[in-house]
XYZ file of C-alpha atoms in Angstrom:
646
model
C 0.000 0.000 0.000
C 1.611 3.116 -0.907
C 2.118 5.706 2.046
C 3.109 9.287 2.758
C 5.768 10.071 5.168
C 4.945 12.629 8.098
C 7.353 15.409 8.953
C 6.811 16.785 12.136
C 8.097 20.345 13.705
C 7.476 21.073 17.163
C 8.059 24.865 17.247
C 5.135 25.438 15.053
C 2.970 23.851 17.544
C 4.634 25.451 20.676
C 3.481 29.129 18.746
C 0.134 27.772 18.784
C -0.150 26.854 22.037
C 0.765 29.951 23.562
C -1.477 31.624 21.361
C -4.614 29.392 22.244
C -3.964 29.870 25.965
C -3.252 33.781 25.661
C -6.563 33.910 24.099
C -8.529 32.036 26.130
C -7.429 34.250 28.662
C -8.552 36.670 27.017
C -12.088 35.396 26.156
C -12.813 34.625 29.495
C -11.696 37.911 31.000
C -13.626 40.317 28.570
C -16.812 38.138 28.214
C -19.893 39.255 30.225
C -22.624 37.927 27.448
C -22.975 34.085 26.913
C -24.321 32.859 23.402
C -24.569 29.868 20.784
C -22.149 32.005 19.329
C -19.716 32.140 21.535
C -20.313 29.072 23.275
C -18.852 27.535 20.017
C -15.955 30.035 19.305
C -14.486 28.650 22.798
C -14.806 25.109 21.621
C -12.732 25.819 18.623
C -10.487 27.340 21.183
C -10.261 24.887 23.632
C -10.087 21.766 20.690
C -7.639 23.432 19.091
C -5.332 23.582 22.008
C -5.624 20.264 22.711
C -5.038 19.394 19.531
C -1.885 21.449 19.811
C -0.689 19.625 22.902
C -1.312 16.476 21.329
C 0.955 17.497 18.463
C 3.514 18.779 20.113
C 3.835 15.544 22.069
C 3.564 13.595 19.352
C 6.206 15.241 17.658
C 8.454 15.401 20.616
C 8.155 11.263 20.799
C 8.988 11.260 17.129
C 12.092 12.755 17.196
C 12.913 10.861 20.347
C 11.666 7.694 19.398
C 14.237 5.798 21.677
C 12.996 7.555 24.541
C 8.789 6.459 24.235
C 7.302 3.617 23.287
C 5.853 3.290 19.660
C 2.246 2.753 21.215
C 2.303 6.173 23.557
C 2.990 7.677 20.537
C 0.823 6.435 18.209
C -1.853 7.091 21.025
C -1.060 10.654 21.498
C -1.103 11.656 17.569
C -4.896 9.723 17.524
C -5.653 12.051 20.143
C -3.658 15.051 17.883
C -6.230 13.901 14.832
C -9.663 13.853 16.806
C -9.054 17.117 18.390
C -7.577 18.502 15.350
C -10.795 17.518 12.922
C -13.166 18.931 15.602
C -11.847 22.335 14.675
C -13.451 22.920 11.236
C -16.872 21.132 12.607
C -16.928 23.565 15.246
C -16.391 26.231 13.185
C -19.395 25.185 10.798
C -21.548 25.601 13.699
C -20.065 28.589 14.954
C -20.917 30.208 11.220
C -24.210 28.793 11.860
C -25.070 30.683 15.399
C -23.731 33.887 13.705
C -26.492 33.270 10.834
C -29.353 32.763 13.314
C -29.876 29.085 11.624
C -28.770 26.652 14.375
C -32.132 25.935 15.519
C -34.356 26.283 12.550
C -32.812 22.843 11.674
C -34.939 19.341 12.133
C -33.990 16.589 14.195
C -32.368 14.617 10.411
C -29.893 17.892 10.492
C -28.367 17.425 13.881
C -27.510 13.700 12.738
C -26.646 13.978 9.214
C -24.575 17.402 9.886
C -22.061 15.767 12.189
C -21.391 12.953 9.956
C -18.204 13.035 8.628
C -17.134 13.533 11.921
C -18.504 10.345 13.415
C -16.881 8.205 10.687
C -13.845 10.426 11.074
C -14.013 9.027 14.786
C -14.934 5.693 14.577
C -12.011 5.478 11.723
C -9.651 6.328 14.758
C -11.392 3.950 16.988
C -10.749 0.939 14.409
C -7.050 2.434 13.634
C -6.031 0.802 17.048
C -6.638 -2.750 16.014
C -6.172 -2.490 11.946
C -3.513 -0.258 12.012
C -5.094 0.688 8.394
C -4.480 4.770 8.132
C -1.769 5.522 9.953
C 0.902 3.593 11.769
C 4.666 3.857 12.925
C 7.487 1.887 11.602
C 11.082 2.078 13.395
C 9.376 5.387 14.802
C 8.906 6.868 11.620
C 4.760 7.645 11.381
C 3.371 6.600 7.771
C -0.402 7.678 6.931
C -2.260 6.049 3.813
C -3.474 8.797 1.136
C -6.953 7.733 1.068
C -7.269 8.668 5.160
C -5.591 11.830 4.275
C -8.013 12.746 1.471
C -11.105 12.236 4.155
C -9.428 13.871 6.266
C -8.975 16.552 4.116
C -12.330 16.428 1.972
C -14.249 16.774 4.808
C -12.561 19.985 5.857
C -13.601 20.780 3.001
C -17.177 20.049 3.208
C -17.610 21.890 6.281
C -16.117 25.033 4.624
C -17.717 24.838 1.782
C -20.859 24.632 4.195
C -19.699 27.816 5.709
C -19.108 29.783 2.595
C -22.869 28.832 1.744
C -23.910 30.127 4.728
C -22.437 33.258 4.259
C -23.425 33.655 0.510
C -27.221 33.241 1.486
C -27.032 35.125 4.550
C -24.961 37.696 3.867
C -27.578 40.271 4.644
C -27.304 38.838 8.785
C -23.287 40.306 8.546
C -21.853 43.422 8.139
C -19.302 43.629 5.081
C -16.742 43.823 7.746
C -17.660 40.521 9.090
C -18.303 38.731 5.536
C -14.832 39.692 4.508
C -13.381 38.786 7.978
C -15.085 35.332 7.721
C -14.552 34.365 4.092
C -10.525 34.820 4.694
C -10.324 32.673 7.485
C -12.561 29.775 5.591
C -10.662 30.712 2.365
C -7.591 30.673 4.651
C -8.754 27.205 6.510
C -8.850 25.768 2.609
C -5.736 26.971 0.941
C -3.191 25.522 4.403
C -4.706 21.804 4.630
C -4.895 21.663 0.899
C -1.077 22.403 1.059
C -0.501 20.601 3.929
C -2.215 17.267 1.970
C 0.211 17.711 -0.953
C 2.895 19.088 1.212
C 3.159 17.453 4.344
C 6.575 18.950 5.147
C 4.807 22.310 5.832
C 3.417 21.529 9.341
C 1.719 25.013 10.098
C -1.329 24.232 9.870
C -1.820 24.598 14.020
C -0.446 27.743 14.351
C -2.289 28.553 10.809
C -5.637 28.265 12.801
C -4.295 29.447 15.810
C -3.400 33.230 14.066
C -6.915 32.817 12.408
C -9.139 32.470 15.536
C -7.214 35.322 16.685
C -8.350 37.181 14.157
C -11.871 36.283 15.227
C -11.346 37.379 18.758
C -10.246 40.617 18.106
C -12.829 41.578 14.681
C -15.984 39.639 16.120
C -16.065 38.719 19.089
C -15.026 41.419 20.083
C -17.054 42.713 23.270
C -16.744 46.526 22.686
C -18.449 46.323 19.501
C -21.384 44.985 20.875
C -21.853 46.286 24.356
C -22.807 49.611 25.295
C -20.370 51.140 27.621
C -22.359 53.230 29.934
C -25.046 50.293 30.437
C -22.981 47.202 30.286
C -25.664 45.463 27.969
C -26.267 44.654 24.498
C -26.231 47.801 22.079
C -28.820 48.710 19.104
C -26.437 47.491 16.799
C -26.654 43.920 18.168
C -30.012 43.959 18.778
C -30.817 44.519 15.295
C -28.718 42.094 14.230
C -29.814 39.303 16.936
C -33.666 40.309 16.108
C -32.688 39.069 12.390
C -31.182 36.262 13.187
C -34.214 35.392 14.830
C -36.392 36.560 12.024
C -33.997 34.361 9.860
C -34.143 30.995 12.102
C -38.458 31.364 11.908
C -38.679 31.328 15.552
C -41.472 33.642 17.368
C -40.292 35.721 20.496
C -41.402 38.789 21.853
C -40.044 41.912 22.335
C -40.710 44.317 25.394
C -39.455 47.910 24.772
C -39.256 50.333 27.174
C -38.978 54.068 26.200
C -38.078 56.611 29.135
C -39.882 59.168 28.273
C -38.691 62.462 30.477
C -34.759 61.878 30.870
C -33.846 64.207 28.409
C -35.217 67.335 30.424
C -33.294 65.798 33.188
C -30.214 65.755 31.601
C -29.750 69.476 31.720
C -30.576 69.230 36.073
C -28.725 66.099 36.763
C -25.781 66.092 34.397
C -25.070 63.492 31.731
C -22.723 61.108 33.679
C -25.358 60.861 36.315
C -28.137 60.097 33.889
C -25.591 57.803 32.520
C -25.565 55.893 36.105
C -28.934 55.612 36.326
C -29.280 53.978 33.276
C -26.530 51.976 33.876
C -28.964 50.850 37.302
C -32.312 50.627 35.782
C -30.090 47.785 32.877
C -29.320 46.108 37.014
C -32.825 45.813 37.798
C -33.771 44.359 34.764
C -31.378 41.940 34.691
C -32.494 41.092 38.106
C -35.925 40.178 36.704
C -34.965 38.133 33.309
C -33.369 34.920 32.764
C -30.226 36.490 32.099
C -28.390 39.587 31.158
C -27.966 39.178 27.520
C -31.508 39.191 27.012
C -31.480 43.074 27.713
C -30.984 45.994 24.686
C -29.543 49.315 24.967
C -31.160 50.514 22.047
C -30.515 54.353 22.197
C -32.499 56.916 22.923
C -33.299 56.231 26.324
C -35.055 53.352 25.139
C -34.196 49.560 26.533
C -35.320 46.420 24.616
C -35.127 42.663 26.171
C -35.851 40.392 23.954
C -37.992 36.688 25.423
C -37.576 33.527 23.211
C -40.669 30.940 22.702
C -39.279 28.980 25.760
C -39.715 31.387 28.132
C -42.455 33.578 26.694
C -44.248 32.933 29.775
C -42.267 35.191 31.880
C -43.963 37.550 29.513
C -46.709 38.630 31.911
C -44.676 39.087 35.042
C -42.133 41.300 33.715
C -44.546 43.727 32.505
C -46.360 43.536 35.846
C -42.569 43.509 38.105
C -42.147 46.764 35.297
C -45.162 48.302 36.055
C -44.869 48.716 39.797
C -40.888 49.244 39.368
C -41.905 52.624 37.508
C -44.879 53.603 39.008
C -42.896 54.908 41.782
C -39.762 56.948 41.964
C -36.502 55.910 41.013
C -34.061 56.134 43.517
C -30.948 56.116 42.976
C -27.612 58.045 45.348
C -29.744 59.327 47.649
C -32.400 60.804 44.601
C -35.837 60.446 44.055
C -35.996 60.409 40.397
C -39.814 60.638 39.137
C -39.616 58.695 35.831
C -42.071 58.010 32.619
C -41.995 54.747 30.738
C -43.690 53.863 27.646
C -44.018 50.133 27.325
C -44.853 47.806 24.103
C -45.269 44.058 24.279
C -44.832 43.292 20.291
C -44.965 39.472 19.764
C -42.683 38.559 16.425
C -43.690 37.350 13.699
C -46.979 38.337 14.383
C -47.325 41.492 15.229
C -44.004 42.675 12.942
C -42.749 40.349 10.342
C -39.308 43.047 9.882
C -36.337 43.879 11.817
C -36.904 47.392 10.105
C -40.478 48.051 11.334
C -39.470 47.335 14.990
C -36.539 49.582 14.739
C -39.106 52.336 13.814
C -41.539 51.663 16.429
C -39.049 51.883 19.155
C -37.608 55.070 17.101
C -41.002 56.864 16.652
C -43.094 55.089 20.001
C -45.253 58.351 21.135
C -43.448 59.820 24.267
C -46.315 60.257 27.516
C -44.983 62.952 30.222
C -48.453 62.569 31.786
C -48.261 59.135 33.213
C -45.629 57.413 35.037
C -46.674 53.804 32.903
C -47.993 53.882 29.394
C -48.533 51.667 27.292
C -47.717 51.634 23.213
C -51.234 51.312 21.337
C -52.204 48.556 18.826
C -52.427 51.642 16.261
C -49.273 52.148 16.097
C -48.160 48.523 14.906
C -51.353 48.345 12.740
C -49.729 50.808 11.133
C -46.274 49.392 10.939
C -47.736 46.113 9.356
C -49.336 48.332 7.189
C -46.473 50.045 6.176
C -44.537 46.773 5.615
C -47.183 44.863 3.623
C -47.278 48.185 1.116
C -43.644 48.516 0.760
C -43.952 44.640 -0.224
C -46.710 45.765 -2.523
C -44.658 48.422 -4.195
C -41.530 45.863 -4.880
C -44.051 43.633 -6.288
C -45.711 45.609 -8.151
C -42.409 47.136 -9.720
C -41.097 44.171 -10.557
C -44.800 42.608 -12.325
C -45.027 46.241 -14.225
C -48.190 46.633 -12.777
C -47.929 50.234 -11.492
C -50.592 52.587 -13.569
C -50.247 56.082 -13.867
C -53.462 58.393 -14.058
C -53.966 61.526 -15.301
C -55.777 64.627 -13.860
C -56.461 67.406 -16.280
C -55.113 71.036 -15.505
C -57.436 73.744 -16.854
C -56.069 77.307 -18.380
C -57.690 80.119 -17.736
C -56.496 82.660 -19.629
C -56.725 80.552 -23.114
C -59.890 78.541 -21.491
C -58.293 74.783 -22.537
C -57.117 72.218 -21.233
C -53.380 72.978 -20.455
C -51.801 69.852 -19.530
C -52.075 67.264 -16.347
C -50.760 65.900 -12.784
C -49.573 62.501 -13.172
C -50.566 59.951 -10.128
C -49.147 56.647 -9.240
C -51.788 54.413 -8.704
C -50.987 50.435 -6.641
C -54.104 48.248 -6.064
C -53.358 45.121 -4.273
C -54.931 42.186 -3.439
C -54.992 42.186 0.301
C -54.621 46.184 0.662
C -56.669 47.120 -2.454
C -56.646 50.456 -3.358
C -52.873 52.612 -2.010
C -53.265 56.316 -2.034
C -50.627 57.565 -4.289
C -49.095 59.931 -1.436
C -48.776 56.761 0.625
C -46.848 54.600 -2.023
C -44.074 57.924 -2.410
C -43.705 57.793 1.601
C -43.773 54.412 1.819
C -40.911 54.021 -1.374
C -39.376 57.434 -0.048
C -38.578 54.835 3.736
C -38.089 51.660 1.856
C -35.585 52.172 -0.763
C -37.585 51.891 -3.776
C -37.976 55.428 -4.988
C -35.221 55.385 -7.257
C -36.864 52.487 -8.712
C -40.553 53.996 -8.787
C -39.013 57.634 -10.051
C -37.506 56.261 -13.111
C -40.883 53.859 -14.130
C -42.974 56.717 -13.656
C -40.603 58.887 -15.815
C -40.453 56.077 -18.397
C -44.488 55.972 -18.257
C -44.789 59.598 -18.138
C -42.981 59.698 -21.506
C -44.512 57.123 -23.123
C -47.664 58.492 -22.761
C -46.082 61.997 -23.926
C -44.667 60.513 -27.292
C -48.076 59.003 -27.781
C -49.939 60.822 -30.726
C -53.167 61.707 -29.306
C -51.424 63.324 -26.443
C -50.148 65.957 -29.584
C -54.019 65.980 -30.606
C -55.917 66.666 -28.224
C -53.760 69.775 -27.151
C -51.493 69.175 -24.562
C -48.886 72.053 -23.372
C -47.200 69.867 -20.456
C -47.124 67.231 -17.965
C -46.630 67.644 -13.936
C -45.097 64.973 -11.503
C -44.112 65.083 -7.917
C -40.267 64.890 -6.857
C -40.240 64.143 -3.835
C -37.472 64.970 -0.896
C -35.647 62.362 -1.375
C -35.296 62.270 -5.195
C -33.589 65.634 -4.676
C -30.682 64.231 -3.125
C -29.831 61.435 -6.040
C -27.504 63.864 -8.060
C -27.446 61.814 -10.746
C -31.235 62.164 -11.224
C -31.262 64.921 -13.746
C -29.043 63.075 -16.170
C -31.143 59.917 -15.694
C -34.642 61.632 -16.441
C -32.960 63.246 -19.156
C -31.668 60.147 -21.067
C -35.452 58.978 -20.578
C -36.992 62.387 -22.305
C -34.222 62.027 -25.002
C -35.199 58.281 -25.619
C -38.781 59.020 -26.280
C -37.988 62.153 -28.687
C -39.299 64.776 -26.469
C -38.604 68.087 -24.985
C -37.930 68.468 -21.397
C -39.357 72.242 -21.175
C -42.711 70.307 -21.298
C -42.666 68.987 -17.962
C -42.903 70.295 -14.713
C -41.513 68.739 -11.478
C -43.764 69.761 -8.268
C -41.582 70.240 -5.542
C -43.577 70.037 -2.179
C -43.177 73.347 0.576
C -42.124 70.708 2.846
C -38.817 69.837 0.919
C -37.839 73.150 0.480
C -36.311 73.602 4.216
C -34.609 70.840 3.638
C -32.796 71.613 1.033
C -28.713 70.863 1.224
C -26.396 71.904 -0.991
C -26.922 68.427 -3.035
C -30.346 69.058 -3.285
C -30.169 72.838 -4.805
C -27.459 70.952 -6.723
C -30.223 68.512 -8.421
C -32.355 71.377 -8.722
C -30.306 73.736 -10.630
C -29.261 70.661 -12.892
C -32.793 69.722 -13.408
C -33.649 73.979 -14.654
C -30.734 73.825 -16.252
C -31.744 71.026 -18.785
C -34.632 73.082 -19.787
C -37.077 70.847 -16.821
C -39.714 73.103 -15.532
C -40.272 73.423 -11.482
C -43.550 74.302 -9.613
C -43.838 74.867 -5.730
C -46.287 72.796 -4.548
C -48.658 73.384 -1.046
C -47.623 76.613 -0.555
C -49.371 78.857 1.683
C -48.745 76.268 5.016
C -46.041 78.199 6.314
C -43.219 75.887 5.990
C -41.581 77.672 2.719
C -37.989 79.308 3.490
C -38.648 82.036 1.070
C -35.102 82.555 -0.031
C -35.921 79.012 -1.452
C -38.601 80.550 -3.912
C -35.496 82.808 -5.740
C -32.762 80.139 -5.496
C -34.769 77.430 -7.121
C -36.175 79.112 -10.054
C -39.895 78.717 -10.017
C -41.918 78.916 -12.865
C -45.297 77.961 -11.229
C -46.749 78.641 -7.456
C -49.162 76.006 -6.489
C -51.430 77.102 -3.573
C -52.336 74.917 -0.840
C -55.704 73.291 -1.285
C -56.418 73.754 2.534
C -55.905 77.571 2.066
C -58.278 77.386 -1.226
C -60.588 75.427 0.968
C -60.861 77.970 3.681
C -61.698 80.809 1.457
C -65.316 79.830 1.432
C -65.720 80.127 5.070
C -63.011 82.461 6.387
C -62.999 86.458 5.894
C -59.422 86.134 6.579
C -58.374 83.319 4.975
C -60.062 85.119 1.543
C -58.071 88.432 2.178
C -54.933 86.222 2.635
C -55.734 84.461 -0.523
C -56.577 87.379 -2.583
C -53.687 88.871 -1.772
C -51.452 85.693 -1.641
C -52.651 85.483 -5.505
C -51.448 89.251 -6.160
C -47.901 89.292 -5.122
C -47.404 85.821 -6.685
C -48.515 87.730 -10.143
C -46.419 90.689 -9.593
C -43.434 88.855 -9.130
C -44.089 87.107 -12.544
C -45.193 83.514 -11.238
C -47.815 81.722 -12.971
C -50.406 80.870 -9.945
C -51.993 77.104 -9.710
C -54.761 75.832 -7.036
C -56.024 72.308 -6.931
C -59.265 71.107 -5.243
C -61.684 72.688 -6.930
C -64.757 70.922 -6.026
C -67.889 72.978 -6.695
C -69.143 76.099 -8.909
C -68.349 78.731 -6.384
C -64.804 77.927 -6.149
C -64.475 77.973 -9.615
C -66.074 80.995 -10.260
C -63.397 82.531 -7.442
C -59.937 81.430 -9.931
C -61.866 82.335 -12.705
C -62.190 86.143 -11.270
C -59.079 86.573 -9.313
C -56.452 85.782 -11.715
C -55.310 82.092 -11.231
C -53.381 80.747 -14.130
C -54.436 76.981 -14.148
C -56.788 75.194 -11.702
C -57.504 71.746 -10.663
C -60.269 69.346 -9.086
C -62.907 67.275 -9.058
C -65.398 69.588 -10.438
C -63.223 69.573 -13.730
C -62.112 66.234 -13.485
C -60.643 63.275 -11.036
C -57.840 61.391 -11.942
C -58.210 59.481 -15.288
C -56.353 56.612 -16.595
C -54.926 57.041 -19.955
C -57.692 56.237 -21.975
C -59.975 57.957 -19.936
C -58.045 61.290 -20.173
C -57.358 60.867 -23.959
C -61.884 60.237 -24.074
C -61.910 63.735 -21.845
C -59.887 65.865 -23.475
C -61.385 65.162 -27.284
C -64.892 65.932 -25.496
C -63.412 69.214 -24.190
C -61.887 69.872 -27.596
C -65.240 69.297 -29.825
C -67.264 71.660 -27.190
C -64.828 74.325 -27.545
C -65.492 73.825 -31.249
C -68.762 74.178 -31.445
């Protein structure tokens, strides 16, 4: 049987060693938090030292074979292997914990998975008697190729398991972590593959040993998880424990607590003693959980603990323990401190189904001075599911094509046609039907996905546009809304451009409706967009003005060619002295400066008859016309045209 000869150096393995034990030091004397995670980063430590001791023995006995007995050593370099093939296993799991995975797994997992390292074992066991894989002769230590392969292949099978892990779950890791984890695999791959066609190398110990130190100190790593003032958990890891969670399909609930007055005290007590207090309200609930890792610092004043499925019934007597806890004052050096909590019980997945939706409930929970114990209302996640469920509609929708845009007609008073329309998004789902247009743009505007809805509304707009009816019937130009957001993407103008270009058309024909709101937000990227957009011959309009929010610098800077007035200012006309005078006049100094002056919601013959006498350029409404879809709108505007004939 043809065998490979084993080299053995002891100084590599001596390196290791002292590694391995400096850094279980150091695991043990930083760690406060206990975890799968963890829990299987020390058992790469620990079997990895062994396996180093083993080694080194082994090796020592080798190169003083006259000194130990062939069967000591043989004995101690079995002990080398099982220790030493634990490693990667270990590490499979450990990759596993980080993903969230571990126990989403059935019962057929837990016995296929650690497979090839039962047979590696029980190849070991049988070793003794057949002497088959790996033997000594005149104390020189032969293995047979085919042990070495398993050896090797299954190291391989493991990492390849690892990398898989990491390609479908990269969104559970920071990029930081993913390229941290893919060069120790890679790394873990590249030295036994050597080490199987060079067995002279012998580094492989201290190979692993330099790469779990690398682990230590870039993820597990304490101070990038803890938050210093409170000793707990920070947001950071919350969020990214809540996904693994989300990730391994297991339901838990999630109590938040939002103090809701510590920011006045700040300025009375000082920061470093708000800082201790905080630090002793994370105590006390420690004191009333399992353990100490189940507790969040999420910022804010806000703590979060999070209660798995097995111990959900604690559920009821923490809130209660809570409850009295803060219905009194806090005391803490001597200080009565009077605190208000706000306090949500959200059970996952039901109530949320996203990592991101609980973030913004414990972000935008409604703060109660007026009671010591409140409690967050069922509103509030409605509308978070909500939210969720139409962002999911929107991506959907998007990627199907089956957005629609209508069309509602803008009138012109001074040449008595119509002049052009405001394009809407319109999303009808099956479980939400009908989404308000305003509500898909927030929704896409949080989500991601306005890039994505800007440039298929731009495409549609266009479309329509180079359609030749749209030339027939009369049209001057088309409005859409840009919202806040779109105003930062610099690369917008050139993007909507290319689209205008495609289609044959002129961009002077459309208007962009930029909303008051937007306008005091405005940075220097923004105005950037802005100018870009004028510059390319795009026409702007300021929408909803009249509410008080415009910075009126704004108006000169951005180049306006159109006002729009509120529609709750228009309303109020009717039934306000004031509100007419402000309108009337409103309208006047718009004129003078050269503005051409819009309103929308006109819904009955009085209001109309108003724009017509008091100067308004181009109107909008219901009593002219809702929102049409295309065909619609084309049907309208040839009816308008053959009564204007007549």
């Amino acid at each position: 049987m043809k065998v490979m000869y084993v080299t053995f150096n002891i100084h590599y393995d001596i390196c290791a060693f002292v590694l391995y034990v400096l850094m279980i030091y150091l695991f043990f004397y930083k760690k406060e938090m206990s975890s799968y995670q963890n829990r299987f980063y020390i058992l790469m430590l620990f079997s990895s030292l062994i396996a180093a001791v083993f080694d080194a023995c082994a090796s020592f006995m080798v190169n003083d074979k006259f000194w130990f007995p062939d069967s000591l050593t043989f004995f101690m370099n079995s002990l080398y292997l099982l220790f030493h093939n634990m490693g990667t296993y270990f590490l499979a799991l450990y990759v596993f914990a980080l993903t969230g995975r571990l126990k989403s797994h059935g019962r057929l997992f837990f016995v296929l998975f650690p497979l090839p390292l039962v047979i590696d074992v029980a190849m070991l066991v049988q070793n003794f008697v057949f002497k088959n894989m790996f033997y000594l002769v005149d104390g020189t230590f032969l293995v047979t190729p085919w042990y070495l392969f398993f050896v090797t292949f299954s190291m391989l099978i493991y990492s390849v398991v690892c990398l898989y892990l990491i390609a479908t779950f990269h969104d559970r890791f920071s990029s930081f972590h993913i390229s941290f984890l893919v060069l120790i695999i890679v790394g873990n791959i590249v030295i036994s593959i050597l080490e199987y066609f060079y067995m002279g190398i012998n580094v492989e110990m201290f190979a692993r040993a330099v790469m779990l130190c690398i682990l230590l100190f870039r993820i597990e790593n304490e101070s990038d998880i803890i938050n210093i003032n409170t000793g707990v958990y920070n947001r950071s890891t919350f969020e990214e424990h809540s996904a693994q969670l989300l990730n391994s399909k297991r339901p838990y609930t999630v109590i938040l607590l939002k103090l809701c007055n510590i920011r006045p005290l700040v300025s009375i007590l000082g920061v470093d003693f708000i800082n201790a207090v905080m630090s002793d309200i994370a105590d006390y609930l420690a004191t009333i959980l399992v353990d100490r890792h189940s507790i969040y610092d999420c910022n804010h004043y806000t703590f979060a603990l999070i209660i798995d499925e097995k111990h959900s019934f604690l559920v009821k007597d923490i809130t209660v323990a809570v409850n009295e806890k803060f219905s009194k004052d806090w005391i803490y050096d001597n200080l009565s401190i009077p605190l208000s909590v706000v306090m949500g019980v959200v059970n996952i997945p039901l109530d949320l189904r996203s990592v991101d939706s609980l973030m913004k409930l414990i972000d935008n929970a409604e703060e109660n001075y007026t009671e010591r114990v409140s409690v967050i209302k069922d509103s509030q996640l409605k509308f978070l599911q909500r939210e969720a469920m139409v962002a999911a509609a929107i991506e959907k929708a998007l990627d199907e094509k089956t957005l629609q845009l209508f069309y509602q007609p803008i009138w012109d008073c001074r040449r008595k046609c119509v002049h052009g329309a405001e394009a809407f998004v319109r999303l009808r789902d099956e479980d939400l039907d009908f989404i308000p247009s305003e509500e898909v743009i927030s929704v896409a505007e949080k989500y991601g996905t306005i890039r994505k809805l800007g440039v298929f509304l731009m495409q549609e707009l266009c479309a329509f546009m180079a359609n030749p009816t749209f030339r027939e019937v009369g049209m001057d130009c088309m409005v859409v809304n840009l919202s806040a957001v779109q105003c930062l993407q610099r690369d917008l103008p050139f993007l909507f451009k290319d689209i205008v270009d495609s289609h044959g058309l002129r961009t002077e024909r459309i208007y962009f409706d930029i909303r008051e709101t937007t306008t005091i937000m405005m940075t220097s990227s923004a105005l950037h967009t802005i100018h870009n957009l004028r510059d390319m011959g795009f026409k702007l309009a300021l929408d909803n003005y009249g509410t008080g929010n415009t910075d009126a610098s704004s108006i000169f800077m951005m180049g306006f060619e159109t006002i729009k007035i509120d529609r709750s200012i228009f309303a109020k006309g009717e039934s306000s002295d004031s509100a007419l005078v402000f309108l009337h006049h409103t309208i006047q100094m718009l004129k003078e400066m050269g503005y051409d002056v819009a309103v929308e919601g006109v819904e009955n013959q009085n209001q109309k008859d108003f724009v017509e006498k008091s100067g308004i350029t181009f109107y909008q409404g219901y009593y002219f016309s809702k929102p049409l879809p295309k065909d619609e709108f084309f049907a309208f505007c040839r009816k308008i045209k053959t009564e204007e004939s007549l």
